[in-house]
Coordinates of C-alpha atoms and ligand atoms in Angstrom, one line a residue:
X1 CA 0.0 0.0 0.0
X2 CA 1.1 3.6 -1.2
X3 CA 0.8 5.9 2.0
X4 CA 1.0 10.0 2.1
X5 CA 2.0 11.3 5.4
X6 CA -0.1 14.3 6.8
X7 CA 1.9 16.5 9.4
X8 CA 0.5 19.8 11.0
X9 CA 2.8 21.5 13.5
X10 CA 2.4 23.8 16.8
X11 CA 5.3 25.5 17.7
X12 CA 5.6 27.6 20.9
X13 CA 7.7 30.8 20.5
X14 CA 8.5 32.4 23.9
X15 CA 8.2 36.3 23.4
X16 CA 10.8 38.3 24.4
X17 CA 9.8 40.8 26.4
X18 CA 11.5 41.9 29.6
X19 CA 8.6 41.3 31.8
X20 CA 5.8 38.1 32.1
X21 CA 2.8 38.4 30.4
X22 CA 0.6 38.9 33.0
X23 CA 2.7 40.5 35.8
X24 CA 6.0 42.4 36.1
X25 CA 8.2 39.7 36.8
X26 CA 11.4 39.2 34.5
X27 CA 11.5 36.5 32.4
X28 CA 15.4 36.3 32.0
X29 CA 16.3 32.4 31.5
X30 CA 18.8 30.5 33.8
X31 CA 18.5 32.2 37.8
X32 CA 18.2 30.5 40.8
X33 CA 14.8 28.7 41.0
X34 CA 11.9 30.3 42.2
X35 CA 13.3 33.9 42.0
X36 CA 11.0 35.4 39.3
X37 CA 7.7 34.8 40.9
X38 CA 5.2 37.2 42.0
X39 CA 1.4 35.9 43.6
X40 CA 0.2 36.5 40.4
X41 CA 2.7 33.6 38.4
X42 CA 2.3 31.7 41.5
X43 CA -1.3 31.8 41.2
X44 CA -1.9 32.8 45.1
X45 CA -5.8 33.6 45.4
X46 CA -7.4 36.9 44.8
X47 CA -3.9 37.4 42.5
X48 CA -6.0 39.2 39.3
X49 CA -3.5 39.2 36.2
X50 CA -2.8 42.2 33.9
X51 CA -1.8 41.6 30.2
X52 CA 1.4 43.1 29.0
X53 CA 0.7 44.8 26.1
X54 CA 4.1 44.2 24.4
X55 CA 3.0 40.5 24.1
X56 CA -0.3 42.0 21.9
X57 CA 2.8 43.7 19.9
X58 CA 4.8 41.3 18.7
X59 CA 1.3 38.7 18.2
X60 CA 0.2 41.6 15.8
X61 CA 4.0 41.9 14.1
X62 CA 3.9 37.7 13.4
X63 CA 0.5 37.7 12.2
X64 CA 1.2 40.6 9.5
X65 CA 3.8 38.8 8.6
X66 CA 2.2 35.6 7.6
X67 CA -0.6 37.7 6.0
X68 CA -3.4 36.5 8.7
X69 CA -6.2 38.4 9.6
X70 CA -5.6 40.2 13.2
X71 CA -8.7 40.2 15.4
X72 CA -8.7 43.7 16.8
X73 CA -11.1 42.0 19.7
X74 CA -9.9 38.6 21.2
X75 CA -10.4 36.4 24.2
X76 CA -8.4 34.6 26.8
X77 CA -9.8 31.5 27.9
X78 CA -8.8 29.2 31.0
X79 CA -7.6 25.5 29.5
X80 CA -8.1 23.7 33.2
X81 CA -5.6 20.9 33.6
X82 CA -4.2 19.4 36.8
X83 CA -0.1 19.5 37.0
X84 CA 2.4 19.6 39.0
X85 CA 4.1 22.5 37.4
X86 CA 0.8 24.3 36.6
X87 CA -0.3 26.4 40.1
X88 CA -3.8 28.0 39.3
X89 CA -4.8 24.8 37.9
X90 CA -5.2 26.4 33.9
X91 CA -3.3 27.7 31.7
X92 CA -4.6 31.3 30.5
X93 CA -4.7 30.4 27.0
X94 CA -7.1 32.0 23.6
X95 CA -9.1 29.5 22.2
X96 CA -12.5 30.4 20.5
X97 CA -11.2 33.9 19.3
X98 CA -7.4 34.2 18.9
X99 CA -5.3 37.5 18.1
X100 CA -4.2 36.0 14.8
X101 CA -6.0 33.7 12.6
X102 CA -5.5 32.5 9.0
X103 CA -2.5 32.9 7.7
X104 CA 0.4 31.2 5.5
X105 CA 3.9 30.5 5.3
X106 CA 5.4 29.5 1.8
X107 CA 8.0 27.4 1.6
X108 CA 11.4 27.0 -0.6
X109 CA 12.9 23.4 -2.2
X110 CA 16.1 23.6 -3.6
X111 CA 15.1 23.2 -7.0
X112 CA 13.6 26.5 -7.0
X113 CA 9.8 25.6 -6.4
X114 CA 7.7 26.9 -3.3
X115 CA 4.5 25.5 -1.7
X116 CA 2.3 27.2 0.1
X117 CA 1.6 26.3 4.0
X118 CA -1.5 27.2 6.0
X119 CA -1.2 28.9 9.4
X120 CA -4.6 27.9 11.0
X121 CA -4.1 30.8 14.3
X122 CA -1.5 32.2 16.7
X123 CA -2.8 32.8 20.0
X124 CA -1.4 33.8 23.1
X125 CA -0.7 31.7 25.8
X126 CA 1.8 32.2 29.2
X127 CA 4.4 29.4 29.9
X128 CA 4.3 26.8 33.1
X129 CA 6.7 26.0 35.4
X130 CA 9.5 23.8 35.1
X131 CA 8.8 20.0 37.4
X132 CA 13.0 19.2 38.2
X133 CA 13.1 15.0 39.2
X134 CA 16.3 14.2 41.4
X135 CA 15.5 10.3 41.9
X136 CA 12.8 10.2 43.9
X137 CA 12.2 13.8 45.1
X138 CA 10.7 15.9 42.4
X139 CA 10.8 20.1 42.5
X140 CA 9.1 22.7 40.6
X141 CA 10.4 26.1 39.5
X142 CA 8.0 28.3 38.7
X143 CA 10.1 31.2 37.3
X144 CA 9.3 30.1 33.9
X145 CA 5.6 29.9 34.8
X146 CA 3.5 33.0 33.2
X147 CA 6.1 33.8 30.5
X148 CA 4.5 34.8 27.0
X149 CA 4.3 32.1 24.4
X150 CA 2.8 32.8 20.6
X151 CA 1.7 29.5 19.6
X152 CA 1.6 28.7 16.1
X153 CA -0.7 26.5 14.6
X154 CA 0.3 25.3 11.2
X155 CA -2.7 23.5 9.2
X156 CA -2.3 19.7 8.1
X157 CA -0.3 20.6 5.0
X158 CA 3.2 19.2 5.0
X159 CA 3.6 15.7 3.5
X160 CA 7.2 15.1 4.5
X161 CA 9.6 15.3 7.2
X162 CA 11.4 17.8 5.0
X163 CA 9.2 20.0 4.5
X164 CA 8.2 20.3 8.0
X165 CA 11.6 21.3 8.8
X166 CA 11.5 23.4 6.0
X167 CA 8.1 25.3 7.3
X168 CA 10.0 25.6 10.9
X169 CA 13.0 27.2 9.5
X170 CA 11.3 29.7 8.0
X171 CA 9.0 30.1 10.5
X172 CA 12.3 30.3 13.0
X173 CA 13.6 33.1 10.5
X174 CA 10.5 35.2 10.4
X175 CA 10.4 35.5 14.3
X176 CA 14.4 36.2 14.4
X177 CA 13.7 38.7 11.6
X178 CA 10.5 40.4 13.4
X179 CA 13.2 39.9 16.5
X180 CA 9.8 39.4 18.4
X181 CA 11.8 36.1 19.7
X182 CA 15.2 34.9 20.3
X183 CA 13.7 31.6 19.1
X184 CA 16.8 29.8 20.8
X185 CA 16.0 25.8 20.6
X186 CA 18.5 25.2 23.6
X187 CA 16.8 26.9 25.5
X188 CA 13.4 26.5 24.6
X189 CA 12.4 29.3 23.5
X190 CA 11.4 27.7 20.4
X191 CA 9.6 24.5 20.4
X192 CA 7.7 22.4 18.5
X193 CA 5.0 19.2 18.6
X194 CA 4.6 17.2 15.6
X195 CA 1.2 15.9 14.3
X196 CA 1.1 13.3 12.5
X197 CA -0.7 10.8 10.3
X198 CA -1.0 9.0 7.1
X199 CA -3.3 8.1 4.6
X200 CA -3.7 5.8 1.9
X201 CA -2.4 7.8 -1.2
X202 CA -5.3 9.0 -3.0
X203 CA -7.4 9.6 0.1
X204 CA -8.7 13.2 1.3
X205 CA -10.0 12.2 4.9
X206 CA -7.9 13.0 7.8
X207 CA -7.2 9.7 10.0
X208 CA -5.8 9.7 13.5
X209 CA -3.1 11.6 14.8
X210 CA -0.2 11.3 17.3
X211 CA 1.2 14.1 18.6
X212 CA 4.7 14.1 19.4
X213 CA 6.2 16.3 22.2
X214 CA 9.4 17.9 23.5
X215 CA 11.2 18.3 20.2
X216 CA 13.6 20.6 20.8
X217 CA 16.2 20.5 17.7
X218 CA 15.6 20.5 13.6
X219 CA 17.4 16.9 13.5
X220 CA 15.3 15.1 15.9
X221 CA 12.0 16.5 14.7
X222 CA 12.7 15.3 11.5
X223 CA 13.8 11.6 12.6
X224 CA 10.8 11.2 15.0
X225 CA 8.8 12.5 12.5
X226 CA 10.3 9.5 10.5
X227 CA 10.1 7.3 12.7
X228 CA 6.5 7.8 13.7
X229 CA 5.7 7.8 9.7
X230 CA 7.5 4.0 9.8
X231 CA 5.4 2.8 13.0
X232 CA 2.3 3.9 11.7
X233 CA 2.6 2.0 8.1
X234 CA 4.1 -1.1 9.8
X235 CA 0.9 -1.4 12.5
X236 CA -1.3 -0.5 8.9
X237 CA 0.3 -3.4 6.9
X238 CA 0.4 -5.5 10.1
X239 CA -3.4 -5.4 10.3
X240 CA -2.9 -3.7 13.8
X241 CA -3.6 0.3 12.8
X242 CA -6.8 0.6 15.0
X243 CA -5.5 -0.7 17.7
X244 CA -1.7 0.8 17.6
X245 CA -2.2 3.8 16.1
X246 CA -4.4 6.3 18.5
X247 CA -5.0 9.9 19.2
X248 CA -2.4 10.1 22.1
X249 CA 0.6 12.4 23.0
X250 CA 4.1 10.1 22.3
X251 CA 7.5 11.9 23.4
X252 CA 10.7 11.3 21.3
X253 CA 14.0 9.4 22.7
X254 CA 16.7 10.7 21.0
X255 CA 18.7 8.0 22.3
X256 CA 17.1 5.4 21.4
X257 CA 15.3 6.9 18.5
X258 CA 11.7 5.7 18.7
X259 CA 8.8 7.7 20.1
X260 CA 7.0 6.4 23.0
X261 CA 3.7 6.7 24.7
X262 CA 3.4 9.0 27.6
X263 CA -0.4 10.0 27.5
X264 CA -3.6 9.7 26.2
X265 CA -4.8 13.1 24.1
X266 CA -7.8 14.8 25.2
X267 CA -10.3 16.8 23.1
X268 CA -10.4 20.4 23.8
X269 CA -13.7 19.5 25.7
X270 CA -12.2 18.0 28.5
X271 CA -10.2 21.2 29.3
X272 CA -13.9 23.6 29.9
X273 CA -12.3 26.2 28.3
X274 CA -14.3 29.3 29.2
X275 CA -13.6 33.0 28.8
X276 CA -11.3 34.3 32.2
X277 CA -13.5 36.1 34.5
X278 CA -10.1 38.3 35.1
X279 CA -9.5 39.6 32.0
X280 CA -11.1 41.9 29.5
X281 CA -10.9 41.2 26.3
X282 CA -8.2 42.3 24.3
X283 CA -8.9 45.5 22.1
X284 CA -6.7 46.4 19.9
X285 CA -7.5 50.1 18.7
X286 CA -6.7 51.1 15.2
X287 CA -3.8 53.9 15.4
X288 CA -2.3 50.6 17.6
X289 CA -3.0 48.4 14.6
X290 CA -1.4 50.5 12.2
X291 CA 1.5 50.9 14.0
X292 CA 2.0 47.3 14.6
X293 CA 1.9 46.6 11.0
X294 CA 5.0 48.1 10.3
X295 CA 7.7 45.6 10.3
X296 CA 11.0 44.8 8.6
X297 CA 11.8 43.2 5.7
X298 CA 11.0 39.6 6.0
X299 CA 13.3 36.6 4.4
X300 CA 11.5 36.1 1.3
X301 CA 11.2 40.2 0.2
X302 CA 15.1 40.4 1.4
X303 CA 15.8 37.3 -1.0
X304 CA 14.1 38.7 -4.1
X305 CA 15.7 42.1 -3.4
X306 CA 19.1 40.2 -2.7
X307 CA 18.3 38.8 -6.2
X308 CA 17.5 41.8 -8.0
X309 CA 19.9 44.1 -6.8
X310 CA 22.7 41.7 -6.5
X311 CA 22.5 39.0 -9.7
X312 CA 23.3 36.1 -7.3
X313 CA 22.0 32.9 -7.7
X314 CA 18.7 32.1 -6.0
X315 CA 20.2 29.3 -4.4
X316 CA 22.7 31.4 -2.4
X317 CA 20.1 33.9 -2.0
X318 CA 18.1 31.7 -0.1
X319 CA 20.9 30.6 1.8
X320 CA 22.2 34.1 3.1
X321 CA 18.9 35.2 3.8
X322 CA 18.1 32.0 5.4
X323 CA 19.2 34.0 9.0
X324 CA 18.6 37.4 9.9
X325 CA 22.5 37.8 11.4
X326 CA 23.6 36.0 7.7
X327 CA 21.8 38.5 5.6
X328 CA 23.2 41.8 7.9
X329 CA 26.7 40.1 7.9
X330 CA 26.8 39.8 3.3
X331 CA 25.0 43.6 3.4
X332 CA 27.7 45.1 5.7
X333 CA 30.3 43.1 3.2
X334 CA 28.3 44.7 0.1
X335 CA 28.0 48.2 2.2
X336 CA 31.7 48.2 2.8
X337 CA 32.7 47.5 -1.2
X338 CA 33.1 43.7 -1.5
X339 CA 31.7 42.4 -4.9
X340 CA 28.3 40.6 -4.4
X341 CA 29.3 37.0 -5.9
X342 CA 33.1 36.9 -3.9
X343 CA 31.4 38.2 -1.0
X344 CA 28.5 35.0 -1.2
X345 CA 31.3 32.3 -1.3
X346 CA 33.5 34.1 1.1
X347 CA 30.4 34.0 3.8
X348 CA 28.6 30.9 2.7
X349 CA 31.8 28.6 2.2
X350 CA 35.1 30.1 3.6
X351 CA 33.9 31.7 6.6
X352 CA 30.8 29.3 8.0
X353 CA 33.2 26.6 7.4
X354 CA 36.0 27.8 10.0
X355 CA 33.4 28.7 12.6
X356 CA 34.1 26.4 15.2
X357 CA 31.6 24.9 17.5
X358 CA 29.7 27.1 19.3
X359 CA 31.2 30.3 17.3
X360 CA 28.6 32.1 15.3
X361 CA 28.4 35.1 12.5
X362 CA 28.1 37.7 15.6
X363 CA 30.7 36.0 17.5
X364 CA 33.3 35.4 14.5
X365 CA 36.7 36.9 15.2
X366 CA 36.4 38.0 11.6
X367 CA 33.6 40.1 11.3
X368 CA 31.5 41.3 8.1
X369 CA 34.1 44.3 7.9
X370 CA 37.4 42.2 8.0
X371 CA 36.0 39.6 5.6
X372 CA 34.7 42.3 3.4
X373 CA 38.8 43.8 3.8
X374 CA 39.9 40.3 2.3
X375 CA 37.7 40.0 -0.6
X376 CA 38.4 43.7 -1.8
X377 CA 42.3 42.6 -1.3
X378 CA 41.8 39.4 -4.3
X379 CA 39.5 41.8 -6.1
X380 CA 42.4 44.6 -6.3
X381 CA 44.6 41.8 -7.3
X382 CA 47.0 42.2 -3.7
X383 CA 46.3 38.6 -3.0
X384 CA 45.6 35.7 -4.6
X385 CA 42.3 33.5 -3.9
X386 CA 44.7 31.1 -2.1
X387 CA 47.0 33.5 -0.1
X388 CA 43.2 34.7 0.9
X389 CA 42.2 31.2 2.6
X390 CA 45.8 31.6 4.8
X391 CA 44.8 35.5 5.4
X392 CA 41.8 34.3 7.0
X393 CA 43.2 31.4 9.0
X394 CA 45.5 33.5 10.4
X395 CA 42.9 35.6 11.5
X396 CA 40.5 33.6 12.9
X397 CA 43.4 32.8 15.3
X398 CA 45.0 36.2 15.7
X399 CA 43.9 40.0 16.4
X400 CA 45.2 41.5 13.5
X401 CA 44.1 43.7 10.5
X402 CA 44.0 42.5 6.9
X403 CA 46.7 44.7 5.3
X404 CA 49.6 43.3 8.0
X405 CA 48.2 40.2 8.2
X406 CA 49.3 39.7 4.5
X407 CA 52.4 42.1 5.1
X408 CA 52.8 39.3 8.0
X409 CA 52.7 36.6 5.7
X410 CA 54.6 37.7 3.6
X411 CA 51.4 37.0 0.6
X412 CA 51.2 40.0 -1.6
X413 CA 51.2 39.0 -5.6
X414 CA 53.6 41.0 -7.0
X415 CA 51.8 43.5 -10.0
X416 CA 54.9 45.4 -10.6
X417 CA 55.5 45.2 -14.6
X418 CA 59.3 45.4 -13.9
X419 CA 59.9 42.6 -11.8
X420 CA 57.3 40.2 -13.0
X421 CA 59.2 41.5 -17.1
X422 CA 62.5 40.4 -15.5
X423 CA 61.7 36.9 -14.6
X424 CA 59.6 36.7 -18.2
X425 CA 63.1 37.9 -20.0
X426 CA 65.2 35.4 -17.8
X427 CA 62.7 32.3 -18.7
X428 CA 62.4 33.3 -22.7
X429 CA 66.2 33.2 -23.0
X430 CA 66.9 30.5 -21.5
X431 CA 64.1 28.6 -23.3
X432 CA 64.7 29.6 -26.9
X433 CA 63.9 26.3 -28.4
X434 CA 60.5 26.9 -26.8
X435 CA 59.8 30.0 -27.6
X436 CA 60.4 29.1 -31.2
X437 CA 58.1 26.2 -31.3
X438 CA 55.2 28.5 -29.7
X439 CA 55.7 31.2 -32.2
X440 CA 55.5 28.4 -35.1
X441 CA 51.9 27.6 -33.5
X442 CA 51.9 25.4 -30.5
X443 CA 49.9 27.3 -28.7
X444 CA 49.6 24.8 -26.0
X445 CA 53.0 25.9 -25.0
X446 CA 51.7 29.2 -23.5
X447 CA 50.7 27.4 -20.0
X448 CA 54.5 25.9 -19.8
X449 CA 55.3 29.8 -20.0
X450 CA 52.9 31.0 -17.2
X451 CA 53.8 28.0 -15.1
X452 CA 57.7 28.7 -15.5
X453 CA 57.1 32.2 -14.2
X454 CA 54.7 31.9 -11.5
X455 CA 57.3 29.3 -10.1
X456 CA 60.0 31.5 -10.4
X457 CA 57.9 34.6 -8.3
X458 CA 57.4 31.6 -5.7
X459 CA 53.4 32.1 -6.6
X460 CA 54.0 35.7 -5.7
X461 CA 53.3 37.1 -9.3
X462 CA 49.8 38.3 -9.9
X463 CA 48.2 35.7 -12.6
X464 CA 46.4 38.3 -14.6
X465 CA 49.3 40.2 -14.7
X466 CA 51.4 37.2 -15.7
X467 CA 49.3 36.1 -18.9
X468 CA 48.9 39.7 -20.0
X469 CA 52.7 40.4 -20.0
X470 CA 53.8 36.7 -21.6
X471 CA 51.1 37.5 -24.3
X472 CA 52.6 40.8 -24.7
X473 CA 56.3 39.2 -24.6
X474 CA 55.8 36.2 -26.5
X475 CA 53.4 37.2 -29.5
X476 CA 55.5 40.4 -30.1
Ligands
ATP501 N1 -5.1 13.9 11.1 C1 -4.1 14.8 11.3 N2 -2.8 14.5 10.9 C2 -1.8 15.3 11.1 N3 -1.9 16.5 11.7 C3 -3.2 16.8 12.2 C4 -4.3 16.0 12.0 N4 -5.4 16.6 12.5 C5 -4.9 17.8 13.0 N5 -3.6 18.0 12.8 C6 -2.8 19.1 13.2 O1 -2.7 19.0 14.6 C7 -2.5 20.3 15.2 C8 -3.6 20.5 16.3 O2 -3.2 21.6 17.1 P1 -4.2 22.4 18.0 O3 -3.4 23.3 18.8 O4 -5.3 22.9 17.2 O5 -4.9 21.3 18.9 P2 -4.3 20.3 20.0 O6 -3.1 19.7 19.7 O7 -5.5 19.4 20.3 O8 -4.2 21.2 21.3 P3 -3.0 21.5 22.3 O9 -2.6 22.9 22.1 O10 -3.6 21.2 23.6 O11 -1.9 20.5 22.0 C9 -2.6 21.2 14.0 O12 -1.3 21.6 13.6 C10 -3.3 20.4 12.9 O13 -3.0 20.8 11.6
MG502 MG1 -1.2 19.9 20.3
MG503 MG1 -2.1 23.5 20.4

């Protein structure tokens, strides 16, 4: 049997405002446990919360992005749920009526075609607390508890694990772009739950889904979105779908890679959502509207302007603008004179590939203006391509500028006519026999000439400069 696959996705973007969203309490990550909390995150009675309007901000910011419609009114609900690390017993959550509804996300396959994803809504939501298991004590840190989270409903539309990841990378670069989010996976500020399903091929019904939780890097949602895709067609050819494959919750062992079990799913009538007595709904006036709808260039307008403007290909354009940091670090190169094409492969392949682990773009010893530096030296014909790769080596390692790092090296081409004329005159006279048989029409010769000379300059002799002067020499 020929199966499609059917994933939707939820991803859970913390917000990064300084303060909770329903109370003043920082939500900086990493302090001593139970430091940020307030009677309001704590959920003491009589606490009454009051929305942060930043979080109402940077909702309105990802939903024009996406091109969704923005409910200028919408409701918080109470999802009621008993856990540990949940203290008022729901999570203030929208449901019926959330900020941001309808939207889309198109995404890019390398061979140039996009598909178009459907963002079902993006409501509002604060965080819980944190349960921390030492053996057989357990402890709960609340200081996560009532930070703001966008969630981000995607519709059933992807049919592979790639283009899942694909729809959460650009998702990750619209919310980096929109810097609404740090979106950091480590440390959870961006994660994601898989839905998923198949179907025989040719069939338009949903069937049943399993939802799998705490994926918290692109790698392992794809493979448990794999592997969940394999479980579900073996228990279908097995004869043991109905019974095996069920609406439940299943977390992801990276170790092991498989995806277990851990809870049945309810439907959302088991939470009683209802509207919370202790907030008003959310209003959202028009001069705030249209001043929330102003936002920055998003990845896809910054990659067709990167095309136009720039004549790369749309391969590397996609690449570069792939990350908000990638696409400032190439226009600072551009901004500070580097050609457009030198600067792509200097970033993309030169560059990224010396990063060592942990070390990013904004971290790099060599910055956008250094690298920029080397690629106007090979352009200006001071350095050769290769004398560039050991330019930058050295700099990764060493505080240094461009100029004496290759004065260091001792790596500038010589251009000088004179001296690159002198070892030309040296290598025709004592090759006259050569020479002859060039002149009488074996062309082919000509490469013996230039590699003669740019052995004798010790690679030193610009190339350009080289050819141009043996032509001149030779065919004279
Ligand atoms: N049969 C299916 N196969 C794959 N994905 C599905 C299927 N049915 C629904 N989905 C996806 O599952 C997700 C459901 O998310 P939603 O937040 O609406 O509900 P939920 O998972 O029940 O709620 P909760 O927020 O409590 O997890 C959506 O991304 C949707 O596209
Ligand atoms: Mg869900
Ligand atoms: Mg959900």
């Amino acid at each position: 049997m020929e199966f499609e696959v059917v994933i939707g996705l939820e991803v859970h973007a913390q917000l990064n405002t300084k303060t909770k969203i329903f109370c003043s309490c920082p939500t900086s990550f990493g302090d001593e446990p139970n430091t940020n909390v307030c009677e309001v995150c704590l959920g003491l009675p009589g606490a009454l919360p009051v929305l942060n309007k930043e979080v109402v901000k940077k909702a309105i910011a990802l939903g024009t992005a996406i091109n969704a419609t923005i409910n200028q009114k919408s409701i918080f609900n109470r999802k009621n749920y008993f856990y540990p690390d949940l203290p008022k017993g729901y999570q203030t959550s929208q449901f019926e009526i959330p900020i941001v509804e309808a939207g889309e996300i198109y995404i890019d396959f390398e061979d140039g075609t996009t598909k178009r994803i459907g963002v079902t809504r993006a409501h509002l939501e604060e965080d819980a607390g944190k349960n921390i298991h030492h053996g057989n004590v357990s402890h709960v840190d609340l200081n996560r508890a009532g930070t703001p989270l966008l969630e981000i409903v995607s519709e059933p539309d992807m049919r592979s694990s790639e283009e899942a990841i694909l729809y959460l990378k650009k998702l990750h670069a619209i919310l980096r772009y929109l810097d609404i989010s740090d979106a950091n996976m480590q440390e959870g500020s961006f994660r994601c739950d898989a839905n998923v399903s198949i179907r025989p091929k040719g069939e338009t019904k949903l069937y049943t889904r399993a939802e799998i939780k705490n994926l918290n890097s692109f790698k392992f949602i794809q493979k448990a979105i794999d592997y969940e895709v394999e479980r579900q067609s073996n228990a279908w050819e097995d004869g043991v779908y109905e019974k095996e494959v069920v609406q439940e919750t299943r977390l992801y062992d990276t170790e092991k890679n498989e995806t277990r079990s851990m809870r049945g799913k309810e439907d959302s009538a088991e939470y009683r959502y209802f509207p919370d007595p202790d907030l008003l709904p959310v209003l959202v006036p028009d001069d705030m509207l249209a001043e929330c709808i102003q936002i920055p260039e998003l990845p896809d307008q910054k990659r067709d302007r990167f095309l136009k403007e720039y004549g790369i290909k749309e391969y590397d354009a996609n690449v570069i603008t792939s990350s908000v940091e990638m696409a400032q670090f190439y226009e600072t190169m551009i901004s500070e004179g580097a050609g457009a094409k030198n600067a792509v492969t200097w970033l993309t392949v030169e560059l990224l590939a010396r990063l060592s682990h942990g070390m990013t773009l904004m971290t790099s010893p060599v910055d956008a203006v250094k690298l920029a530096s080397i690629v106007k030296r090979i352009e200006d014909g001071t350095i050769s391509g290769k004398a560039a790769k050991e330019v930058l080596d050295y700099l990764m390692e060493n505080n240094s500028n461009v100029d004496e790092a290759i004065e260091k090296l001792g790596l500038k081409q010589v251009s000088d006519d004179g001296a690159i004329l002198a070892i030309i005159d040296a290598i025709i006279s004592a090759n006259a026999d050569k020479v002859a048989e060039y002149r009488g029409g074996k062309d082919k010769l000509f490469g013996f000439f230039v590699g003669q000379t740019m052995k004798e300059s010790k690679g030193a002799a610009n190339p350009s400069k080289v050819n141009e002067l043996l032509k001149s020499r030779l065919d004279a």
